[in-house]
Amino acid sequence: MAIVVNKPLPEFEANATGGIKVSNTSHLGQILILYFYPKDNTPGCTTEAMQFRDKYKDFVKAGAAVFGVSRDNMKSHDDFKAKLELPFELIADTEEKMCHMFGVVKNKIMYGKKVKGIERSTFLVGPDGILLQEWRGLKVPGHVDEVLKAVKSIKALKKAA
């Protein structure tokens, strides 16, 4: 089942670091940020994780939970999280269930060979479980600030309502 903006997330359940289970209903009442990235310990992914880390308190203050998602296994995630001192959990989508559901698995050309890779993408889910915004095929510079701005605008709308 594919995801659609302005529709509820389809059912899913995934394991994250810290022994946490994340599902389509686990964070109702909270804004949920799911950012998909290709691989732990690669330059772009490290930069992106550090930027989410550095703005994490601002996300929490705005009522958001942040989760990084990749196909890496739990051991790789635990090491990556410890190395970068990430305050948020990482989801190990080793079977690519979430990656396929969110449509982030893409064919890429790497060193002249066709490979399946993860397209760097971020999804913003409202407190009611509705997908509000998506960023696909994004570039790291400035992206985390853009996501934070979107989260803050949701919080402002809720206050105004």
C-alpha positions as semicolon CSV with decimal commas, in nm:
position;residue;x (nm);y (nm);z (nm)
1;M;0,000;0,000;0,000
2;A;0,150;0,331;-0,105
3;I;0,135;0,645;0,102
4;V;-0,058;0,953;-0,009
5;V;-0,034;1,311;0,118
6;N;-0,344;1,415;0,319
7;K;-0,434;1,049;0,387
8;P;-0,366;0,836;0,698
9;L;-0,052;0,623;0,693
10;P;-0,119;0,258;0,607
11;E;-0,061;0,005;0,885
12;F;0,301;-0,075;0,961
13;E;0,520;-0,174;1,252
14;A;0,898;-0,148;1,272
15;N;1,172;-0,196;1,530
16;A;1,396;0,093;1,628
17;T;1,705;0,130;1,843
18;G;1,639;0,152;2,216
19;G;1,396;-0,142;2,191
20;I;1,123;0,087;2,058
21;K;0,848;-0,025;1,821
22;V;0,718;0,234;1,578
23;S;0,386;0,192;1,402
24;N;0,127;0,396;1,216
25;T;-0,048;0,454;1,553
26;S;0,246;0,462;1,799
27;H;0,286;0,841;1,788
28;L;-0,071;0,966;1,755
29;G;-0,103;1,301;1,929
30;Q;0,251;1,388;1,826
31;I;0,399;1,511;1,499
32;L;0,610;1,232;1,348
33;I;0,915;1,289;1,127
34;L;1,041;0,984;0,937
35;Y;1,356;1,054;0,742
36;F;1,485;0,784;0,507
37;Y;1,853;0,778;0,425
38;P;2,074;0,541;0,221
39;K;2,334;0,413;0,470
40;D;2,486;0,461;0,815
41;N;2,836;0,614;0,827
42;T;2,834;0,763;0,478
43;P;2,918;1,134;0,437
44;G;2,573;1,269;0,337
45;C;2,385;1,050;0,584
46;T;2,621;1,146;0,867
47;T;2,573;1,516;0,790
48;E;2,194;1,478;0,777
49;A;2,184;1,282;1,106
50;M;2,402;1,547;1,276
51;Q;2,174;1,826;1,153
52;F;1,865;1,647;1,290
53;R;2,065;1,591;1,612
54;D;2,161;1,958;1,640
55;K;1,799;2,074;1,592
56;Y;1,645;1,787;1,792
57;K;1,549;2,000;2,094
58;D;1,366;2,239;1,860
59;F;1,172;1,947;1,708
60;V;1,076;1,818;2,054
61;K;0,973;2,168;2,164
62;A;0,750;2,187;1,854
63;G;0,588;1,853;1,951
64;A;0,764;1,626;1,703
65;A;0,926;1,282;1,731
66;V;1,212;1,216;1,487
67;F;1,314;0,875;1,350
68;G;1,582;0,795;1,094
69;V;1,507;0,495;0,869
70;S;1,749;0,290;0,659
71;R;1,807;-0,070;0,553
72;D;2,100;-0,105;0,794
73;N;2,070;-0,360;1,074
74;M;2,025;-0,282;1,442
75;K;2,396;-0,327;1,527
76;S;2,496;-0,078;1,257
77;H;2,228;0,164;1,384
78;D;2,339;0,128;1,747
79;D;2,701;0,202;1,649
80;F;2,601;0,498;1,426
81;K;2,374;0,639;1,698
82;A;2,646;0,608;1,966
83;K;2,920;0,750;1,743
84;L;2,716;1,062;1,656
85;E;2,542;1,085;1,997
86;L;2,202;1,092;1,829
87;P;1,919;1,174;2,072
88;F;1,657;1,007;1,847
89;E;1,606;0,644;1,749
90;L;1,687;0,476;1,418
91;I;1,455;0,224;1,251
92;A;1,618;-0,086;1,103
93;D;1,414;-0,161;0,789
94;T;1,629;-0,458;0,687
95;E;1,342;-0,620;0,490
96;E;1,267;-0,288;0,315
97;K;0,896;-0,302;0,412
98;M;0,881;0,067;0,509
99;C;1,111;0,167;0,222
100;H;0,871;0,007;-0,028
101;M;0,560;0,140;0,148
102;F;0,697;0,495;0,134
103;G;0,824;0,442;-0,221
104;V;1,186;0,538;-0,153
105;V;1,357;0,237;-0,316
106;K;1,495;0,359;-0,648
107;N;1,721;0,219;-0,918
108;K;2,050;0,404;-0,914
109;I;2,366;0,377;-1,119
110;M;2,669;0,329;-0,898
111;Y;3,011;0,277;-1,053
112;G;2,841;0,192;-1,382
113;K;2,619;-0,080;-1,226
114;K;2,246;-0,067;-1,168
115;V;2,172;-0,101;-0,796
116;K;1,866;-0,055;-0,580
117;G;1,920;0,231;-0,340
118;I;1,727;0,447;-0,100
119;E;1,627;0,792;-0,222
120;R;1,690;1,042;0,059
121;S;1,337;1,144;0,162
122;T;1,154;1,288;0,465
123;F;0,790;1,248;0,564
124;L;0,596;1,465;0,807
125;V;0,296;1,298;0,974
126;G;0,046;1,503;1,171
127;P;-0,072;1,423;1,527
128;D;-0,379;1,255;1,374
129;G;-0,170;1,006;1,170
130;I;-0,229;1,189;0,840
131;L;0,070;1,236;0,607
132;L;0,099;1,614;0,572
133;Q;0,414;1,667;0,370
134;E;0,688;1,480;0,189
135;W;1,029;1,576;0,059
136;R;1,173;1,333;-0,199
137;G;1,516;1,312;-0,360
138;L;1,632;1,595;-0,139
139;K;1,969;1,754;-0,083
140;V;2,101;1,770;0,275
141;P;2,200;2,142;0,301
142;G;1,911;2,342;0,451
143;H;1,671;2,047;0,456
144;V;1,644;2,001;0,834
145;D;1,564;2,372;0,875
146;E;1,289;2,337;0,615
147;V;1,137;2,038;0,799
148;L;1,155;2,224;1,132
149;K;0,980;2,524;0,974
150;A;0,700;2,295;0,851
151;V;0,665;2,139;1,201
152;K;0,647;2,482;1,362
153;S;0,379;2,593;1,115
154;I;0,166;2,290;1,214
155;K;0,207;2,379;1,580
156;A;0,110;2,741;1,503
157;L;-0,201;2,622;1,315
158;K;-0,302;2,403;1,609
159;K;-0,268;2,698;1,849
160;A;-0,479;2,917;1,619
161;A;-0,754;2,654;1,589
